[in-house]
PDB file of C-alpha atoms in Angstrom:
ATOM      1  CA  MET C   1       0.000   0.000   0.000  1.00 52.00           C
ATOM      2  CA  SER C   2       2.544   2.487   1.122  1.00 54.00           C
ATOM      3  CA  THR C   3       6.117   3.487   0.711  1.00 47.00           C
ATOM      4  CA  THR C   4       8.663   4.794   3.158  1.00 43.00           C
ATOM      5  CA  THR C   5      10.896   7.792   2.743  1.00 40.00           C
ATOM      6  CA  ASP C   6      13.949   6.050   4.099  1.00 38.00           C
ATOM      7  CA  GLY C   7      15.196   2.489   4.102  1.00 35.00           C
ATOM      8  CA  ALA C   8      17.293   0.540   6.570  1.00 33.00           C
ATOM      9  CA  ASP C   9      19.531  -0.707   3.778  1.00 34.00           C
ATOM     10  CA  GLY C  10      20.159   2.772   2.410  1.00 32.00           C
ATOM     11  CA  HIS C  11      17.760   2.770  -0.522  1.00 31.00           C
ATOM     12  CA  THR C  12      14.619   4.826  -0.929  1.00 30.00           C
ATOM     13  CA  GLY C  13      11.248   3.200  -1.312  1.00 33.00           C
ATOM     14  CA  GLY C  14       9.145   0.429   0.165  1.00 33.00           C
ATOM     15  CA  ALA C  15       9.880  -3.181   0.876  1.00 33.00           C
ATOM     16  CA  THR C  16       9.688  -5.830  -1.818  1.00 31.00           C
ATOM     17  CA  GLY C  17       6.942  -8.433  -1.971  1.00 33.00           C
ATOM     18  CA  GLU C  18       9.288 -10.952  -0.374  1.00 34.00           C
ATOM     19  CA  ASP C  19      10.156  -8.535   2.431  1.00 34.00           C
ATOM     20  CA  ARG C  20       6.486  -7.987   3.112  1.00 32.00           C
ATOM     21  CA  ALA C  21       5.379 -11.601   2.908  1.00 35.00           C
ATOM     22  CA  ALA C  22       5.361 -11.919   6.703  1.00 40.00           C
ATOM     23  CA  ALA C  23       4.624  -8.359   7.786  1.00 44.00           C
ATOM     24  CA  VAL C  24       2.939  -7.337  11.021  1.00 42.00           C
ATOM     25  CA  GLY C  25       3.476  -4.613  13.590  1.00 38.00           C
ATOM     26  CA  GLY C  26       6.073  -1.972  12.843  1.00 38.00           C
ATOM     27  CA  ALA C  27       7.027   1.371  14.269  1.00 39.00           C
ATOM     28  CA  GLY C  28       3.648   1.893  15.881  1.00 41.00           C
ATOM     29  CA  ALA C  29       3.297  -1.681  17.136  1.00 40.00           C
ATOM     30  CA  PRO C  30       6.663  -2.966  18.360  1.00 41.00           C
ATOM     31  CA  ALA C  31       7.476  -6.599  18.742  1.00 42.00           C
ATOM     32  CA  VAL C  32       6.699  -7.992  22.178  1.00 40.00           C
ATOM     33  CA  PRO C  33       9.782  -7.584  24.394  1.00 42.00           C
ATOM     34  CA  ALA C  34      11.201 -10.336  26.570  1.00 42.00           C
ATOM     35  CA  GLN C  35      11.474  -9.443  30.236  1.00 46.00           C
ATOM     36  CA  ARG C  36      11.694 -12.117  32.935  1.00 49.00           C
ATOM     37  CA  GLY C  37      10.846 -15.032  30.681  1.00 52.00           C
ATOM     38  CA  PRO C  38      10.820 -16.107  27.035  1.00 53.00           C
ATOM     39  CA  GLY C  39       8.263 -14.820  24.573  1.00 56.00           C
ATOM     40  CA  TRP C  40       4.738 -14.067  25.753  1.00 54.00           C
ATOM     41  CA  LEU C  41       5.355 -15.148  29.363  1.00 56.00           C
ATOM     42  CA  GLY C  42       7.829 -12.365  30.010  1.00 54.00           C
ATOM     43  CA  ALA C  43       6.059  -9.638  28.080  1.00 59.00           C
ATOM     44  CA  GLY C  44       4.183  -6.825  29.743  1.00 79.00           C
ATOM     45  CA  ARG C  45       0.416  -6.760  29.488  1.00 82.00           C
ATOM     46  CA  SER C  46       0.449  -3.500  27.537  1.00 84.00           C
ATOM     47  CA  ALA C  47       2.969  -4.844  25.022  1.00 87.00           C
ATOM     48  CA  ARG C  48       0.964  -8.038  24.547  1.00 88.00           C
ATOM     49  CA  ARG C  49      -2.196  -6.046  23.960  1.00 91.00           C
ATOM     50  CA  SER C  50      -0.454  -3.773  21.451  1.00 92.00           C
ATOM     51  CA  HIS C  51       0.827  -6.807  19.591  1.00 93.00           C
ATOM     52  CA  ARG C  52      -2.628  -8.433  19.489  1.00 95.00           C
ATOM     53  CA  ILE C  53      -4.181  -5.239  18.151  1.00 96.00           C
ATOM     54  CA  ALA C  54      -1.457  -4.910  15.506  1.00 96.00           C
ATOM     55  CA  VAL C  55      -1.999  -8.511  14.362  1.00 97.00           C
ATOM     56  CA  THR C  56      -5.759  -7.935  14.245  1.00 97.00           C
ATOM     57  CA  HIS C  57      -5.440  -4.724  12.245  1.00 97.00           C
ATOM     58  CA  GLN C  58      -2.935  -6.209   9.803  1.00 97.00           C
ATOM     59  CA  ALA C  59      -5.024  -9.355   9.320  1.00 97.00           C
ATOM     60  CA  ALA C  60      -8.161  -7.275   8.717  1.00 98.00           C
ATOM     61  CA  SER C  61      -6.251  -5.079   6.253  1.00 96.00           C
ATOM     62  CA  VAL C  62      -5.331  -8.148   4.202  1.00 97.00           C
ATOM     63  CA  LEU C  63      -8.794  -9.694   4.432  1.00 98.00           C
ATOM     64  CA  LEU C  64     -10.538  -6.486   3.316  1.00 97.00           C
ATOM     65  CA  ALA C  65      -8.388  -6.281   0.186  1.00 94.00           C
ATOM     66  CA  TYR C  66      -9.694  -7.351  -3.195  1.00 94.00           C
ATOM     67  CA  PRO C  67      -9.448 -11.180  -3.442  1.00 96.00           C
ATOM     68  CA  ASP C  68      -6.962 -11.464  -6.278  1.00 94.00           C
ATOM     69  CA  GLN C  69      -4.179 -14.038  -6.606  1.00 93.00           C
ATOM     70  CA  ALA C  70      -1.980 -12.249  -4.062  1.00 93.00           C
ATOM     71  CA  PHE C  71      -4.848 -12.325  -1.557  1.00 96.00           C
ATOM     72  CA  PHE C  72      -5.115 -16.112  -1.772  1.00 96.00           C
ATOM     73  CA  GLU C  73      -1.344 -16.495  -1.533  1.00 96.00           C
ATOM     74  CA  ARG C  74      -1.341 -14.516   1.720  1.00 96.00           C
ATOM     75  CA  LEU C  75      -4.460 -16.116   3.175  1.00 97.00           C
ATOM     76  CA  PRO C  76      -2.698 -19.146   4.791  1.00 97.00           C
ATOM     77  CA  LEU C  77      -0.211 -16.823   6.529  1.00 97.00           C
ATOM     78  CA  VAL C  78      -3.045 -14.671   7.815  1.00 97.00           C
ATOM     79  CA  ALA C  79      -4.904 -17.745   9.086  1.00 97.00           C
ATOM     80  CA  ARG C  80      -1.828 -18.959  10.969  1.00 97.00           C
ATOM     81  CA  ALA C  81      -1.242 -15.565  12.575  1.00 97.00           C
ATOM     82  CA  VAL C  82      -4.912 -15.303  13.574  1.00 97.00           C
ATOM     83  CA  ALA C  83      -4.791 -18.798  15.102  1.00 97.00           C
ATOM     84  CA  GLU C  84      -2.082 -17.556  17.474  1.00 96.00           C
ATOM     85  CA  LEU C  85      -4.281 -14.792  18.869  1.00 96.00           C
ATOM     86  CA  PRO C  86      -5.760 -15.428  22.320  1.00 95.00           C
ATOM     87  CA  ARG C  87      -9.084 -17.238  22.372  1.00 95.00           C
ATOM     88  CA  GLY C  88     -11.991 -14.861  22.134  1.00 96.00           C
ATOM     89  CA  ALA C  89     -14.405 -13.107  19.829  1.00 97.00           C
ATOM     90  CA  VAL C  90     -11.727 -11.374  17.735  1.00 97.00           C
ATOM     91  CA  ARG C  91      -9.969 -14.620  16.887  1.00 98.00           C
ATOM     92  CA  THR C  92     -13.276 -16.378  16.222  1.00 97.00           C
ATOM     93  CA  GLU C  93     -14.511 -13.685  13.827  1.00 98.00           C
ATOM     94  CA  LEU C  94     -11.267 -13.610  11.840  1.00 98.00           C
ATOM     95  CA  GLN C  95     -10.874 -17.394  11.793  1.00 98.00           C
ATOM     96  CA  GLU C  96     -14.385 -17.913  10.501  1.00 98.00           C
ATOM     97  CA  PHE C  97     -13.800 -15.437   7.701  1.00 98.00           C
ATOM     98  CA  CYS C  98     -10.475 -17.069   6.813  1.00 98.00           C
ATOM     99  CA  GLU C  99     -12.220 -20.444   6.625  1.00 98.00           C
ATOM    100  CA  HIS C 100     -14.943 -18.946   4.443  1.00 98.00           C
ATOM    101  CA  ALA C 101     -12.434 -17.347   2.087  1.00 98.00           C
ATOM    102  CA  ALA C 102     -10.339 -20.509   1.862  1.00 97.00           C
ATOM    103  CA  SER C 103     -13.360 -22.661   1.026  1.00 97.00           C
ATOM    104  CA  THR C 104     -14.931 -20.280  -1.497  1.00 97.00           C
ATOM    105  CA  PRO C 105     -13.940 -20.500  -5.187  1.00 96.00           C
ATOM    106  CA  GLU C 106     -11.827 -17.512  -6.180  1.00 95.00           C
ATOM    107  CA  LEU C 107     -14.208 -16.242  -8.850  1.00 96.00           C
ATOM    108  CA  GLU C 108     -17.146 -16.515  -6.474  1.00 97.00           C
ATOM    109  CA  LEU C 109     -15.364 -14.552  -3.743  1.00 97.00           C
ATOM    110  CA  CYS C 110     -14.345 -11.949  -6.328  1.00 96.00           C
ATOM    111  CA  ARG C 111     -17.938 -11.438  -7.396  1.00 95.00           C
ATOM    112  CA  HIS C 112     -19.126 -11.347  -3.817  1.00 96.00           C
ATOM    113  CA  TYR C 113     -16.568  -8.659  -2.952  1.00 96.00           C
ATOM    114  CA  VAL C 114     -17.762  -6.481  -5.827  1.00 94.00           C
ATOM    115  CA  ASP C 115     -21.398  -7.054  -4.872  1.00 93.00           C
ATOM    116  CA  VAL C 116     -20.727  -6.117  -1.259  1.00 95.00           C
ATOM    117  CA  PHE C 117     -18.427  -3.126  -1.593  1.00 92.00           C
ATOM    118  CA  ASP C 118     -18.760  -1.782  -5.142  1.00 79.00           C
ATOM    119  CA  LEU C 119     -22.449  -1.852  -5.959  1.00 64.00           C
ATOM    120  CA  ARG C 120     -23.837  -0.093  -2.883  1.00 64.00           C
ATOM    121  CA  ARG C 121     -22.123   3.001  -1.565  1.00 68.00           C
ATOM    122  CA  ARG C 122     -23.668   2.550   1.872  1.00 77.00           C
ATOM    123  CA  ARG C 123     -21.159  -0.302   2.226  1.00 87.00           C
ATOM    124  CA  ALA C 124     -18.190   1.750   1.033  1.00 89.00           C
ATOM    125  CA  LEU C 125     -14.746   1.063   2.470  1.00 94.00           C
ATOM    126  CA  HIS C 126     -13.762   4.735   2.131  1.00 91.00           C
ATOM    127  CA  MET C 127     -14.126   6.167   5.607  1.00 90.00           C
ATOM    128  CA  THR C 128     -14.357   9.870   4.709  1.00 89.00           C
ATOM    129  CA  TYR C 129     -17.451   9.114   2.650  1.00 84.00           C
ATOM    130  CA  TYR C 130     -19.334   8.615   5.923  1.00 83.00           C
ATOM    131  CA  THR C 131     -18.006  11.776   7.543  1.00 80.00           C
ATOM    132  CA  ASP C 132     -17.886  14.144   4.582  1.00 73.00           C
ATOM    133  CA  GLY C 133     -19.867  12.558   1.758  1.00 69.00           C
ATOM    134  CA  ASP C 134     -19.133  13.887  -1.725  1.00 65.00           C
ATOM    135  CA  THR C 135     -18.429  17.416  -0.576  1.00 59.00           C
ATOM    136  CA  ARG C 136     -15.695  19.964  -0.945  1.00 69.00           C
ATOM    137  CA  ARG C 137     -14.460  19.273   2.560  1.00 73.00           C
ATOM    138  CA  ARG C 138     -13.882  15.610   1.764  1.00 78.00           C
ATOM    139  CA  GLY C 139     -10.884  16.621  -0.312  1.00 83.00           C
ATOM    140  CA  HIS C 140      -9.520  18.448   2.731  1.00 87.00           C
ATOM    141  CA  ALA C 141     -10.149  15.381   4.883  1.00 88.00           C
ATOM    142  CA  LEU C 142      -8.184  13.200   2.464  1.00 90.00           C
ATOM    143  CA  ALA C 143      -5.317  15.674   2.469  1.00 90.00           C
ATOM    144  CA  GLU C 144      -5.299  15.666   6.267  1.00 92.00           C
ATOM    145  CA  ILE C 145      -5.012  11.863   6.361  1.00 94.00           C
ATOM    146  CA  LYS C 146      -2.108  11.997   3.921  1.00 93.00           C
ATOM    147  CA  ARG C 147      -0.450  14.559   6.179  1.00 94.00           C
ATOM    148  CA  VAL C 148      -0.784  12.211   9.156  1.00 95.00           C
ATOM    149  CA  TYR C 149       0.798   9.427   7.113  1.00 96.00           C
ATOM    150  CA  ALA C 150       3.614  11.675   5.916  1.00 94.00           C
ATOM    151  CA  GLU C 151       4.483  12.769   9.457  1.00 95.00           C
ATOM    152  CA  SER C 152       5.063   9.091  10.256  1.00 94.00           C
ATOM    153  CA  GLY C 153       7.203   8.533   7.154  1.00 94.00           C
ATOM    154  CA  TRP C 154       4.380   6.667   5.430  1.00 92.00           C
ATOM    155  CA  SER C 155       3.112   7.461   1.937  1.00 85.00           C
ATOM    156  CA  VAL C 156       0.303   6.178  -0.234  1.00 84.00           C
ATOM    157  CA  ASN C 157       0.757   5.027  -3.805  1.00 80.00           C
ATOM    158  CA  ALA C 158      -0.435   7.320  -6.581  1.00 76.00           C
ATOM    159  CA  GLY C 159      -4.049   6.683  -7.518  1.00 74.00           C
ATOM    160  CA  GLU C 160      -4.845   5.262  -4.082  1.00 80.00           C
ATOM    161  CA  LEU C 161      -7.075   7.068  -1.615  1.00 88.00           C
ATOM    162  CA  PRO C 162      -5.704   7.237   1.935  1.00 94.00           C
ATOM    163  CA  ASP C 163      -9.076   6.723   3.637  1.00 93.00           C
ATOM    164  CA  HIS C 164      -9.663   3.177   2.358  1.00 94.00           C
ATOM    165  CA  LEU C 165     -10.217   1.072   5.488  1.00 96.00           C
ATOM    166  CA  ALA C 166      -7.575  -1.477   4.489  1.00 95.00           C
ATOM    167  CA  VAL C 167      -5.050   1.356   4.062  1.00 95.00           C
ATOM    168  CA  VAL C 168      -5.881   2.896   7.452  1.00 96.00           C
ATOM    169  CA  LEU C 169      -5.610  -0.502   9.134  1.00 97.00           C
ATOM    170  CA  GLU C 170      -2.213  -1.219   7.606  1.00 95.00           C
ATOM    171  CA  PHE C 171      -0.969   2.169   8.760  1.00 96.00           C
ATOM    172  CA  ALA C 172      -2.258   1.471  12.272  1.00 96.00           C
ATOM    173  CA  ALA C 173      -0.538  -1.938  12.293  1.00 96.00           C
ATOM    174  CA  ARG C 174       2.767  -1.101  10.653  1.00 94.00           C
ATOM    175  CA  GLY C 175       3.133   2.661  10.536  1.00 94.00           C
ATOM    176  CA  ASP C 176       2.046   4.417  13.713  1.00 95.00           C
ATOM    177  CA  ALA C 177      -0.251   2.612  16.144  1.00 95.00           C
ATOM    178  CA  ALA C 178      -1.257   5.737  18.076  1.00 95.00           C
ATOM    179  CA  ARG C 179      -2.075   7.852  15.033  1.00 96.00           C
ATOM    180  CA  GLY C 180      -3.674   4.948  13.220  1.00 96.00           C
ATOM    181  CA  GLY C 181      -5.836   4.226  16.237  1.00 95.00           C
ATOM    182  CA  ALA C 182      -6.835   7.884  16.390  1.00 95.00           C
ATOM    183  CA  LEU C 183      -7.942   7.731  12.754  1.00 96.00           C
ATOM    184  CA  LEU C 184     -10.040   4.637  13.447  1.00 96.00           C
ATOM    185  CA  LEU C 185     -11.683   6.405  16.388  1.00 91.00           C
ATOM    186  CA  ARG C 186     -12.332   9.450  14.203  1.00 89.00           C
ATOM    187  CA  PHE C 187     -14.091   7.190  11.716  1.00 91.00           C
ATOM    188  CA  ARG C 188     -15.890   5.190  14.401  1.00 90.00           C
ATOM    189  CA  PRO C 189     -19.448   6.182  13.353  1.00 87.00           C
ATOM    190  CA  GLY C 190     -18.763   5.202   9.741  1.00 88.00           C
ATOM    191  CA  LEU C 191     -17.095   1.962  10.822  1.00 92.00           C
ATOM    192  CA  ASP C 192     -20.103   1.060  12.971  1.00 90.00           C
ATOM    193  CA  LEU C 193     -22.526   1.941  10.185  1.00 88.00           C
ATOM    194  CA  LEU C 194     -20.497  -0.106   7.718  1.00 93.00           C
ATOM    195  CA  TRP C 195     -20.631  -3.093  10.072  1.00 92.00           C
ATOM    196  CA  GLU C 196     -24.395  -2.755  10.449  1.00 90.00           C
ATOM    197  CA  ALA C 197     -24.840  -2.584   6.666  1.00 91.00           C
ATOM    198  CA  LEU C 198     -22.616  -5.632   6.135  1.00 95.00           C
ATOM    199  CA  ARG C 199     -24.462  -7.576   8.805  1.00 94.00           C
ATOM    200  CA  ALA C 200     -27.809  -6.663   7.258  1.00 92.00           C
ATOM    201  CA  HIS C 201     -26.500  -7.802   3.877  1.00 94.00           C
ATOM    202  CA  GLY C 202     -25.567 -11.152   5.390  1.00 96.00           C
ATOM    203  CA  THR C 203     -21.952 -11.109   4.226  1.00 97.00           C
ATOM    204  CA  PRO C 204     -19.072 -12.779   6.087  1.00 98.00           C
ATOM    205  CA  TYR C 205     -17.123  -9.521   5.651  1.00 98.00           C
ATOM    206  CA  ALA C 206     -19.125  -8.240   8.619  1.00 98.00           C
ATOM    207  CA  ARG C 207     -16.974 -10.521  10.791  1.00 98.00           C
ATOM    208  CA  VAL C 208     -13.777  -8.777   9.702  1.00 98.00           C
ATOM    209  CA  VAL C 209     -15.126  -5.297  10.401  1.00 97.00           C
ATOM    210  CA  ASP C 210     -16.529  -6.469  13.735  1.00 97.00           C
ATOM    211  CA  ALA C 211     -13.085  -7.751  14.736  1.00 98.00           C
ATOM    212  CA  VAL C 212     -11.697  -4.271  14.041  1.00 97.00           C
ATOM    213  CA  ARG C 213     -14.462  -2.667  16.091  1.00 95.00           C
ATOM    214  CA  MET C 214     -13.578  -4.891  19.032  1.00 95.00           C
ATOM    215  CA  THR C 215     -10.068  -3.396  19.148  1.00 96.00           C
ATOM    216  CA  LEU C 216     -11.571   0.034  19.875  1.00 93.00           C
ATOM    217  CA  PRO C 217     -12.866   1.342  23.210  1.00 87.00           C
ATOM    218  CA  PRO C 218     -16.560   0.670  23.957  1.00 78.00           C
ATOM    219  CA  GLN C 219     -19.044   2.941  22.262  1.00 67.00           C
ATOM    220  CA  ARG C 220     -19.982   6.076  24.154  1.00 66.00           C
ATOM    221  CA  ARG C 221     -23.376   7.733  24.026  1.00 63.00           C
ATOM    222  CA  ASP C 222     -22.021  10.313  21.566  1.00 66.00           C
ATOM    223  CA  ASP C 223     -20.795   7.496  19.301  1.00 58.00           C
ATOM    224  CA  ARG C 224     -24.201   5.829  19.265  1.00 57.00           C
ATOM    225  CA  GLU C 225     -25.906   9.138  18.547  1.00 63.00           C
ATOM    226  CA  ALA C 226     -23.505   9.851  15.664  1.00 53.00           C
ATOM    227  CA  VAL C 227     -24.274   6.447  14.149  1.00 52.00           C
ATOM    228  CA  ARG C 228     -28.009   7.055  14.539  1.00 59.00           C
ATOM    229  CA  ARG C 229     -27.796  10.435  12.808  1.00 58.00           C
ATOM    230  CA  LEU C 230     -25.622   9.077  10.027  1.00 53.00           C
ATOM    231  CA  ALA C 231     -28.017   6.189   9.411  1.00 53.00           C
ATOM    232  CA  ALA C 232     -31.016   8.531   9.370  1.00 47.00           C
ATOM    233  CA  GLU C 233     -29.587  11.424   7.369  1.00 52.00           C
ATOM    234  CA  GLY C 234     -26.799   9.850   5.319  1.00 54.00           C
ATOM    235  CA  PRO C 235     -23.532  11.560   4.376  1.00 53.00           C
ATOM    236  CA  PRO C 236     -23.522  15.114   2.985  1.00 52.00           C
ATOM    237  CA  ALA C 237     -23.800  15.439  -0.798  1.00 55.00           C
ATOM    238  CA  GLU C 238     -21.989  17.948  -3.009  1.00 51.00           C
ATOM    239  CA  ASP C 239     -20.226  16.579  -6.102  1.00 47.00           C
ATOM    240  CA  VAL C 240     -17.046  18.637  -5.925  1.00 49.00           C
ATOM    241  CA  GLY C 241     -13.665  18.627  -4.291  1.00 45.00           C
ATOM    242  CA  LEU C 242     -12.063  15.283  -5.212  1.00 46.00           C
ATOM    243  CA  GLU C 243     -10.428  16.131  -8.535  1.00 47.00           C
ATOM    244  CA  PRO C 244      -6.870  16.425  -7.113  1.00 47.00           C
ATOM    245  CA  TYR C 245      -7.042  12.771  -6.139  1.00 46.00           C
ATOM    246  CA  GLY C 246      -7.629  11.547  -9.670  1.00 41.00           C
ATOM    247  CA  VAL C 247     -11.117  10.194  -9.065  1.00 41.00           C
ATOM    248  CA  ARG C 248     -14.536  11.271 -10.142  1.00 38.00           C
ATOM    249  CA  VAL C 249     -17.711  11.353  -8.134  1.00 35.00           C
ATOM    250  CA  PRO C 250     -19.574   9.096  -7.437  1.00 37.00           C
ATOM    251  CA  LEU C 251     -16.498   7.368  -6.086  1.00 35.00           C
ATOM    252  CA  PRO C 252     -15.739   3.754  -7.036  1.00 36.00           C
ATOM    253  CA  VAL C 253     -14.589   1.534  -4.215  1.00 36.00           C
ATOM    254  CA  THR C 254     -12.381  -1.349  -5.228  1.00 35.00           C
ATOM    255  CA  ASP C 255      -9.868   0.066  -7.649  1.00 36.00           C
ATOM    256  CA  VAL C 256      -8.179   2.363  -5.156  1.00 34.00           C
ATOM    257  CA  SER C 257      -6.877  -0.403  -2.896  1.00 37.00           C
ATOM    258  CA  GLY C 258      -4.047  -1.637  -5.104  1.00 39.00           C
ATOM    259  CA  ARG C 259      -1.056  -1.483  -2.801  1.00 40.00           C
ATOM    260  CA  GLY C 260       2.349  -2.509  -4.052  1.00 38.00           C
ATOM    261  CA  ALA C 261       5.418  -1.851  -1.945  1.00 36.00           C
ATOM    262  CA  GLY C 262       5.291  -0.476   1.538  1.00 44.00           C
ATOM    263  CA  GLY C 263       6.586  -0.703   5.056  1.00 44.00           C
ATOM    264  CA  PRO C 264       6.834   0.924   8.439  1.00 43.00           C
ATOM    265  CA  ALA C 265       8.437   4.307   8.972  1.00 39.00           C
ATOM    266  CA  GLY C 266      12.202   4.419   8.854  1.00 36.00           C
ATOM    267  CA  GLY C 267      12.549   1.132   7.018  1.00 35.00           C
ATOM    268  CA  VAL C 268      12.041  -0.901  10.221  1.00 33.00           C
ATOM    269  CA  PRO C 269      11.587  -4.528   9.144  1.00 35.00           C
ATOM    270  CA  PRO C 270       8.208  -5.987  10.143  1.00 41.00           C
ATOM    271  CA  ALA C 271       8.021  -8.889  12.548  1.00 36.00           C
ATOM    272  CA  PRO C 272       6.901 -12.321  11.308  1.00 40.00           C
ATOM    273  CA  GLY C 273       3.179 -12.895  11.276  1.00 53.00           C
ATOM    274  CA  VAL C 274       0.529 -11.452   9.008  1.00 55.00           C
ATOM    275  CA  PRO C 275       1.507 -10.647   5.410  1.00 56.00           C
ATOM    276  CA  ALA C 276       1.196  -7.097   4.211  1.00 58.00           C
ATOM    277  CA  PRO C 277      -1.856  -6.650   1.966  1.00 54.00           C
ATOM    278  CA  ARG C 278      -1.565  -6.147  -1.734  1.00 44.00           C
ATOM    279  CA  ALA C 279      -4.964  -5.789  -3.335  1.00 41.00           C
ATOM    280  CA  SER C 280      -5.831  -5.035  -6.915  1.00 43.00           C
ATOM    281  CA  GLY C 281      -8.939  -3.961  -8.753  1.00 51.00           C
ATOM    282  CA  PRO C 282     -11.439  -6.376 -10.248  1.00 46.00           C
ATOM    283  CA  ALA C 283      -9.734  -9.083 -12.262  1.00 40.00           C
ATOM    284  CA  CYS C 284     -12.708 -11.309 -12.803  1.00 43.00           C
ATOM    285  CA  GLY C 285     -14.777  -9.240 -15.189  1.00 41.00           C
ATOM    286  CA  CYS C 286     -16.871  -7.822 -12.369  1.00 43.00           C
ATOM    287  CA  GLY C 287     -18.032  -4.234 -12.460  1.00 40.00           C
ATOM    288  CA  ASP C 288     -16.844  -1.523 -10.104  1.00 39.00           C
ATOM    289  CA  GLY C 289     -19.572   1.063 -10.204  1.00 42.00           C
ATOM    290  CA  GLY C 290     -21.168   2.312  -7.029  1.00 48.00           C
ATOM    291  CA  GLN C 291     -24.759   3.100  -6.165  1.00 49.00           C
ATOM    292  CA  ALA C 292     -26.246   4.732  -3.126  1.00 50.00           C
TER     293      ALA C 292
END
């Protein structure tokens, strides 16, 4: 998805596909330190929790990518990393989706992805759509997200929108955990509304989004009210302000999530675990238009 401005080996740019084949954590989610004992036993509770959240975010980032060949190549690594999470609802949700994806024919999963995310904009993966709709201020919101990424040494590939949920999750897992978490909290109403729409649609993708929601603090009254208003009124509408990002309005969903090279700030090598996502646009002849 992203590229770094500096590399540990002295070259500029992101990691190769091989480097990223086992990526999780990063500058914002450090590897669990050993203290009085080996591995998990000697790690502090806070460090263990940070690691679990990073694994969850990275796994969800991969699973929310378009199911192309690279997706299926990474799926077994994701499933193994998820299986090592502590028992609980997060692991169950992600495991069940991994099992669904592994048992579903590739073409069928491709078509399902397009049906879920590309044909109805109320199930969009672009988080600023829920907060700013198709308005002039959405362009400013996208620029602000790119600024947050840049301050952490993280950049987004050309033609890719920075508010795609898979992009935000990868940044939270491998770029800057604190800033990535703040972005997820900022988009909490949209994330909750997306989950409700996916659940109503009956898609297994609701499990992935629910796992992400469970890494966030419990909903407050203001959060619930924001979701209620968003569901009742919908996002603002004003078809201007996105031209600098090379897209037209209404905004398509899938084709902006093609992420090639990328890595954590400063060229820090990721720890073994979940592979970094690399999604592409529809490759199965499916459409990518969006409707309200």
